[in-house]
Amino acid sequence: MRNQIAAANWKMNLTYQQAEKLLDEILKAQIELSTHQQVIFAVPAPYLTMAKSEVGRDKNFFIAAQNCHHKKSGAFTGEISAEMLQSLGIKYCVIGHSERREYFQETHAMLADKMDQCLENFITPIFCCGEPLSIRESGTQNEYVAQQLKDSLFHLSAAQVQSIIIAYEPIWAIGTGKTATTEQAQEIHAFLRSVISSQYGQDTADTIPILYGGSVKAGNAAELFACPDVDGGLVGGASLVAQDFITIIKALK
Ligand code: PEP
């Protein structure tokens, strides 16, 4: 079975003390997980080391950065490189979240370079894609997300692609309380897998976890995760509330 993943995206929220408390509450719940089930916390950069030490050696819990720079190193004040993350022992990094694409003008080409930086540093990228409302309303969401994959992933080898995670996040559902229906989620996840398959073959496509993101909540996680091509979720708002995120973790297949 493909890995099933509950990934928390804390974004720019929580003080250090609140972050420690939230992690503590979730870890204290001692949720029973199988080896194919993983929980990943994408935390603000200043909390990476603390969060990594909180989850310790638990084999189901991991820490992710929310971003890294697309260049290896250099005069980029305020930025964080994939190599720095690797030196902290961080194994995951969110790449191309729609907020970064929109507010920080991240282009397909920059994201392709970020993928390379992560993979060169043994960091699993969680590559985000997803369409805005206008594209969904025009019915061209498949073409839109296929282009996102082509422009930022298709320079990678099959072996590299097998080691990534994809998160499909329709922008109209992020932080809006509006969730894709299970039919919409399953349909586009299956389509994304077919795009990977046509470039890299079915075996490769079958290994890649594709997470759904966009107002996943305690009350809708189980039905979304039950879709055959939905391998868990990337969760913003609901990951900031311990009990809600615990329920979401328990909804993993
Ligand atoms: C996200 O930040 O990736 C996200 C999906 O947010 P929310 O769950 O709040 O919609």
mmCIF file of N, CA and C in Angstrom, residues 120-200:
data_model
loop_
_atom_site.group_PDB
_atom_site.id
_atom_site.type_symbol
_atom_site.label_atom_id
_atom_site.label_comp_id
_atom_site.label_asym_id
_atom_site.label_seq_id
_atom_site.Cartn_x
_atom_site.Cartn_y
_atom_site.Cartn_z
ATOM 1 N N GLU A 120 18.584 16.749 -4.234
ATOM 2 C CA GLU A 120 20.051 16.661 -4.075
ATOM 3 C C GLU A 120 20.437 16.578 -2.601
ATOM 4 N N ASN A 121 19.573 17.072 -1.736
ATOM 5 C CA ASN A 121 19.871 17.075 -0.295
ATOM 6 C C ASN A 121 19.057 16.031 0.480
ATOM 7 N N PHE A 122 18.549 15.051 -0.254
ATOM 8 C CA PHE A 122 17.833 13.910 0.365
ATOM 9 C C PHE A 122 16.614 14.353 1.176
ATOM 10 N N ILE A 123 15.967 15.404 0.697
ATOM 11 C CA ILE A 123 14.743 15.900 1.326
ATOM 12 C C ILE A 123 13.575 15.563 0.406
ATOM 13 N N THR A 124 12.527 14.989 0.964
ATOM 14 C CA THR A 124 11.345 14.646 0.161
ATOM 15 C C THR A 124 10.499 15.899 -0.035
ATOM 16 N N PRO A 125 10.346 16.337 -1.283
ATOM 17 C CA PRO A 125 9.494 17.511 -1.500
ATOM 18 C C PRO A 125 8.016 17.130 -1.476
ATOM 19 N N ILE A 126 7.213 17.980 -0.858
ATOM 20 C CA ILE A 126 5.748 17.833 -0.930
ATOM 21 C C ILE A 126 5.315 18.902 -1.929
ATOM 22 N N PHE A 127 5.150 18.483 -3.180
ATOM 23 C CA PHE A 127 4.915 19.424 -4.269
ATOM 24 C C PHE A 127 3.426 19.760 -4.375
ATOM 25 N N CYS A 128 3.101 21.042 -4.217
ATOM 26 C CA CYS A 128 1.692 21.462 -4.241
ATOM 27 C C CYS A 128 1.281 21.935 -5.627
ATOM 28 N N CYS A 129 0.089 21.551 -6.009
ATOM 29 C CA CYS A 129 -0.491 22.045 -7.253
ATOM 30 C C CYS A 129 -1.973 22.279 -6.992
ATOM 31 N N GLY A 130 -2.640 22.938 -7.918
ATOM 32 C CA GLY A 130 -4.072 23.192 -7.721
ATOM 33 C C GLY A 130 -4.489 24.456 -8.426
ATOM 34 N N GLU A 131 -5.768 24.489 -8.794
ATOM 35 C CA GLU A 131 -6.243 25.566 -9.663
ATOM 36 C C GLU A 131 -7.017 26.629 -8.889
ATOM 37 N N PRO A 132 -7.014 27.865 -9.394
ATOM 38 C CA PRO A 132 -7.880 28.902 -8.807
ATOM 39 C C PRO A 132 -9.335 28.694 -9.225
ATOM 40 N N LEU A 133 -10.227 29.434 -8.590
ATOM 41 C CA LEU A 133 -11.665 29.275 -8.841
ATOM 42 C C LEU A 133 -12.042 29.518 -10.308
ATOM 43 N N SER A 134 -11.434 30.537 -10.922
ATOM 44 C CA SER A 134 -11.801 30.867 -12.318
ATOM 45 C C SER A 134 -11.523 29.684 -13.248
ATOM 46 N N ILE A 135 -10.448 28.960 -12.975
ATOM 47 C CA ILE A 135 -10.090 27.803 -13.818
ATOM 48 C C ILE A 135 -11.082 26.671 -13.571
ATOM 49 N N ARG A 136 -11.432 26.441 -12.311
ATOM 50 C CA ARG A 136 -12.424 25.394 -11.988
ATOM 51 C C ARG A 136 -13.752 25.732 -12.679
ATOM 52 N N GLU A 137 -14.122 27.012 -12.624
ATOM 53 C CA GLU A 137 -15.406 27.402 -13.241
ATOM 54 C C GLU A 137 -15.392 27.269 -14.760
ATOM 55 N N SER A 138 -14.192 27.389 -15.344
ATOM 56 C CA SER A 138 -14.124 27.253 -16.812
ATOM 57 C C SER A 138 -13.958 25.784 -17.220
ATOM 58 N N GLY A 139 -13.818 24.908 -16.219
ATOM 59 C CA GLY A 139 -13.740 23.470 -16.500
ATOM 60 C C GLY A 139 -12.394 23.023 -17.052
ATOM 61 N N THR A 140 -11.349 23.864 -16.896
ATOM 62 C CA THR A 140 -10.041 23.513 -17.465
ATOM 63 C C THR A 140 -9.020 23.144 -16.385
ATOM 64 N N GLN A 141 -9.531 22.662 -15.233
ATOM 65 C CA GLN A 141 -8.617 22.351 -14.121
ATOM 66 C C GLN A 141 -7.617 21.245 -14.450
ATOM 67 N N ASN A 142 -8.025 20.276 -15.264
ATOM 68 C CA ASN A 142 -7.094 19.187 -15.584
ATOM 69 C C ASN A 142 -5.884 19.700 -16.365
ATOM 70 N N GLU A 143 -6.156 20.490 -17.380
ATOM 71 C CA GLU A 143 -5.060 21.061 -18.185
ATOM 72 C C GLU A 143 -4.149 21.917 -17.291
ATOM 73 N N TYR A 144 -4.769 22.668 -16.389
ATOM 74 C CA TYR A 144 -4.019 23.595 -15.524
ATOM 75 C C TYR A 144 -3.051 22.835 -14.607
ATOM 76 N N VAL A 145 -3.562 21.801 -13.935
ATOM 77 C CA VAL A 145 -2.687 21.074 -12.996
ATOM 78 C C VAL A 145 -1.666 20.219 -13.757
ATOM 79 N N ALA A 146 -2.062 19.699 -14.921
ATOM 80 C CA ALA A 146 -1.109 18.910 -15.718
ATOM 81 C C ALA A 146 0.086 19.780 -16.105
ATOM 82 N N GLN A 147 -0.209 21.043 -16.459
ATOM 83 C CA GLN A 147 0.875 21.961 -16.832
ATOM 84 C C GLN A 147 1.791 22.231 -15.638
ATOM 85 N N GLN A 148 1.197 22.361 -14.446
ATOM 86 C CA GLN A 148 2.022 22.582 -13.243
ATOM 87 C C GLN A 148 2.993 21.417 -13.040
ATOM 88 N N LEU A 149 2.499 20.188 -13.242
ATOM 89 C CA LEU A 149 3.382 19.023 -13.080
ATOM 90 C C LEU A 149 4.454 19.026 -14.164
ATOM 91 N N LYS A 150 4.032 19.242 -15.404
ATOM 92 C CA LYS A 150 4.994 19.208 -16.518
ATOM 93 C C LYS A 150 6.107 20.225 -16.303
ATOM 94 N N ASP A 151 5.742 21.450 -15.933
ATOM 95 C CA ASP A 151 6.732 22.520 -15.865
ATOM 96 C C ASP A 151 7.688 22.406 -14.678
ATOM 97 N N SER A 152 7.269 21.758 -13.613
ATOM 98 C CA SER A 152 8.155 21.724 -12.433
ATOM 99 C C SER A 152 8.672 20.333 -12.080
ATOM 100 N N LEU A 153 8.077 19.273 -12.671
ATOM 101 C CA LEU A 153 8.509 17.921 -12.281
ATOM 102 C C LEU A 153 9.117 17.099 -13.411
ATOM 103 N N PHE A 154 8.705 17.375 -14.649
ATOM 104 C CA PHE A 154 9.023 16.419 -15.708
ATOM 105 C C PHE A 154 10.477 16.418 -16.161
ATOM 106 N N HIS A 155 11.314 17.268 -15.579
ATOM 107 C CA HIS A 155 12.753 17.167 -15.843
ATOM 108 C C HIS A 155 13.377 16.108 -14.932
ATOM 109 N N LEU A 156 12.617 15.606 -13.945
ATOM 110 C CA LEU A 156 13.164 14.637 -12.983
ATOM 111 C C LEU A 156 13.165 13.235 -13.578
ATOM 112 N N SER A 157 14.040 12.373 -13.061
ATOM 113 C CA SER A 157 14.058 10.972 -13.492
ATOM 114 C C SER A 157 12.907 10.230 -12.796
ATOM 115 N N ALA A 158 12.574 9.048 -13.315
ATOM 116 C CA ALA A 158 11.513 8.241 -12.686
ATOM 117 C C ALA A 158 11.887 7.929 -11.232
ATOM 118 N N ALA A 159 13.167 7.622 -11.000
ATOM 119 C CA ALA A 159 13.597 7.291 -9.633
ATOM 120 C C ALA A 159 13.386 8.483 -8.703
ATOM 121 N N GLN A 160 13.646 9.677 -9.210
ATOM 122 C CA GLN A 160 13.450 10.874 -8.369
ATOM 123 C C GLN A 160 11.964 11.109 -8.103
ATOM 124 N N VAL A 161 11.160 10.963 -9.155
ATOM 125 C CA VAL A 161 9.726 11.212 -8.999
ATOM 126 C C VAL A 161 9.102 10.224 -8.016
ATOM 127 N N GLN A 162 9.636 9.003 -8.003
ATOM 128 C CA GLN A 162 9.106 7.997 -7.069
ATOM 129 C C GLN A 162 9.292 8.405 -5.617
ATOM 130 N N SER A 163 10.208 9.343 -5.368
ATOM 131 C CA SER A 163 10.462 9.691 -3.967
ATOM 132 C C SER A 163 9.766 10.982 -3.534
ATOM 133 N N ILE A 164 8.861 11.500 -4.366
ATOM 134 C CA ILE A 164 8.210 12.754 -3.961
ATOM 135 C C ILE A 164 6.780 12.498 -3.460
ATOM 136 N N ILE A 165 6.212 13.539 -2.881
ATOM 137 C CA ILE A 165 4.797 13.527 -2.480
ATOM 138 C C ILE A 165 4.144 14.679 -3.249
ATOM 139 N N ILE A 166 2.936 14.459 -3.736
ATOM 140 C CA ILE A 166 2.186 15.540 -4.398
ATOM 141 C C ILE A 166 1.013 15.920 -3.487
ATOM 142 N N ALA A 167 0.746 17.213 -3.391
ATOM 143 C CA ALA A 167 -0.463 17.661 -2.685
ATOM 144 C C ALA A 167 -1.318 18.431 -3.681
ATOM 145 N N TYR A 168 -2.517 17.929 -3.928
ATOM 146 C CA TYR A 168 -3.467 18.669 -4.769
ATOM 147 C C TYR A 168 -4.279 19.582 -3.862
ATOM 148 N N GLU A 169 -4.169 20.891 -4.098
ATOM 149 C CA GLU A 169 -4.864 21.860 -3.246
ATOM 150 C C GLU A 169 -5.598 22.879 -4.111
ATOM 151 N N PRO A 170 -6.894 22.665 -4.363
ATOM 152 C CA PRO A 170 -7.622 23.670 -5.125
ATOM 153 C C PRO A 170 -7.630 24.984 -4.345
ATOM 154 N N ILE A 171 -7.189 26.044 -4.991
ATOM 155 C CA ILE A 171 -7.007 27.317 -4.267
ATOM 156 C C ILE A 171 -8.333 27.815 -3.694
ATOM 157 N N TRP A 172 -9.423 27.518 -4.397
ATOM 158 C CA TRP A 172 -10.744 27.965 -3.935
ATOM 159 C C TRP A 172 -11.189 27.248 -2.665
ATOM 160 N N ALA A 173 -10.466 26.218 -2.255
ATOM 161 C CA ALA A 173 -10.840 25.492 -1.036
ATOM 162 C C ALA A 173 -9.881 25.762 0.121
ATOM 163 N N ILE A 174 -8.783 26.472 -0.133
ATOM 164 C CA ILE A 174 -7.797 26.683 0.936
ATOM 165 C C ILE A 174 -8.243 27.803 1.864
ATOM 166 N N GLY A 175 -8.458 27.425 3.121
ATOM 167 C CA GLY A 175 -8.806 28.417 4.141
ATOM 168 C C GLY A 175 -10.175 29.038 3.942
ATOM 169 N N THR A 176 -10.973 28.483 3.057
ATOM 170 C CA THR A 176 -12.275 29.091 2.739
ATOM 171 C C THR A 176 -13.432 28.373 3.415
ATOM 172 N N GLY A 177 -13.161 27.170 3.945
ATOM 173 C CA GLY A 177 -14.239 26.373 4.528
ATOM 174 C C GLY A 177 -14.970 25.578 3.454
ATOM 175 N N LYS A 178 -14.642 25.851 2.192
ATOM 176 C CA LYS A 178 -15.253 25.154 1.059
ATOM 177 C C LYS A 178 -14.361 23.960 0.723
ATOM 178 N N THR A 179 -14.894 22.758 0.720
ATOM 179 C CA THR A 179 -14.058 21.589 0.428
ATOM 180 C C THR A 179 -14.475 21.002 -0.912
ATOM 181 N N ALA A 180 -13.524 20.432 -1.639
ATOM 182 C CA ALA A 180 -13.889 19.685 -2.852
ATOM 183 C C ALA A 180 -14.766 18.516 -2.420
ATOM 184 N N THR A 181 -15.713 18.119 -3.258
ATOM 185 C CA THR A 181 -16.487 16.920 -2.935
ATOM 186 C C THR A 181 -15.564 15.712 -3.097
ATOM 187 N N THR A 182 -15.985 14.598 -2.532
ATOM 188 C CA THR A 182 -15.151 13.390 -2.687
ATOM 189 C C THR A 182 -15.034 13.024 -4.172
ATOM 190 N N GLU A 183 -16.098 13.265 -4.946
ATOM 191 C CA GLU A 183 -16.060 12.963 -6.394
ATOM 192 C C GLU A 183 -15.033 13.857 -7.089
ATOM 193 N N GLN A 184 -15.057 15.160 -6.742
ATOM 194 C CA GLN A 184 -14.098 16.086 -7.366
ATOM 195 C C GLN A 184 -12.662 15.708 -6.986
ATOM 196 N N ALA A 185 -12.463 15.366 -5.706
ATOM 197 C CA ALA A 185 -11.115 15.027 -5.247
ATOM 198 C C ALA A 185 -10.632 13.747 -5.932
ATOM 199 N N GLN A 186 -11.447 12.707 -5.913
ATOM 200 C CA GLN A 186 -11.039 11.441 -6.520
ATOM 201 C C GLN A 186 -10.746 11.619 -8.011
ATOM 202 N N GLU A 187 -11.612 12.364 -8.688
ATOM 203 C CA GLU A 187 -11.464 12.535 -10.141
ATOM 204 C C GLU A 187 -10.136 13.202 -10.493
ATOM 205 N N ILE A 188 -9.801 14.271 -9.782
ATOM 206 C CA ILE A 188 -8.575 14.980 -10.172
ATOM 207 C C ILE A 188 -7.317 14.261 -9.645
ATOM 208 N N HIS A 189 -7.444 13.568 -8.524
ATOM 209 C CA HIS A 189 -6.290 12.783 -8.054
ATOM 210 C C HIS A 189 -5.980 11.663 -9.047
ATOM 211 N N ALA A 190 -7.028 10.996 -9.538
ATOM 212 C CA ALA A 190 -6.820 9.932 -10.529
ATOM 213 C C ALA A 190 -6.224 10.523 -11.802
ATOM 214 N N PHE A 191 -6.680 11.738 -12.157
ATOM 215 C CA PHE A 191 -6.137 12.386 -13.349
ATOM 216 C C PHE A 191 -4.640 12.698 -13.150
ATOM 217 N N LEU A 192 -4.291 13.249 -11.978
ATOM 218 C CA LEU A 192 -2.880 13.565 -11.702
ATOM 219 C C LEU A 192 -2.025 12.303 -11.798
ATOM 220 N N ARG A 193 -2.567 11.202 -11.282
ATOM 221 C CA ARG A 193 -1.806 9.948 -11.345
ATOM 222 C C ARG A 193 -1.643 9.512 -12.808
ATOM 223 N N SER A 194 -2.661 9.757 -13.624
ATOM 224 C CA SER A 194 -2.556 9.362 -15.036
ATOM 225 C C SER A 194 -1.530 10.237 -15.772
ATOM 226 N N VAL A 195 -1.403 11.491 -15.356
ATOM 227 C CA VAL A 195 -0.396 12.373 -15.970
ATOM 228 C C VAL A 195 1.009 11.850 -15.639
ATOM 229 N N ILE A 196 1.192 11.449 -14.384
ATOM 230 C CA ILE A 196 2.494 10.880 -13.967
ATOM 231 C C ILE A 196 2.731 9.573 -14.730
ATOM 232 N N SER A 197 1.691 8.783 -14.839
ATOM 233 C CA SER A 197 1.819 7.486 -15.508
ATOM 234 C C SER A 197 2.192 7.656 -16.980
ATOM 235 N N SER A 198 1.595 8.643 -17.654
ATOM 236 C CA SER A 198 1.895 8.784 -19.083
ATOM 237 C C SER A 198 3.336 9.241 -19.297
ATOM 238 N N GLN A 199 3.922 9.896 -18.319
ATOM 239 C CA GLN A 199 5.320 10.322 -18.467
ATOM 240 C C GLN A 199 6.305 9.274 -17.918
ATOM 241 N N TYR A 200 5.931 8.615 -16.838
ATOM 242 C CA TYR A 200 6.903 7.757 -16.123
ATOM 243 C C TYR A 200 6.474 6.296 -16.007
#
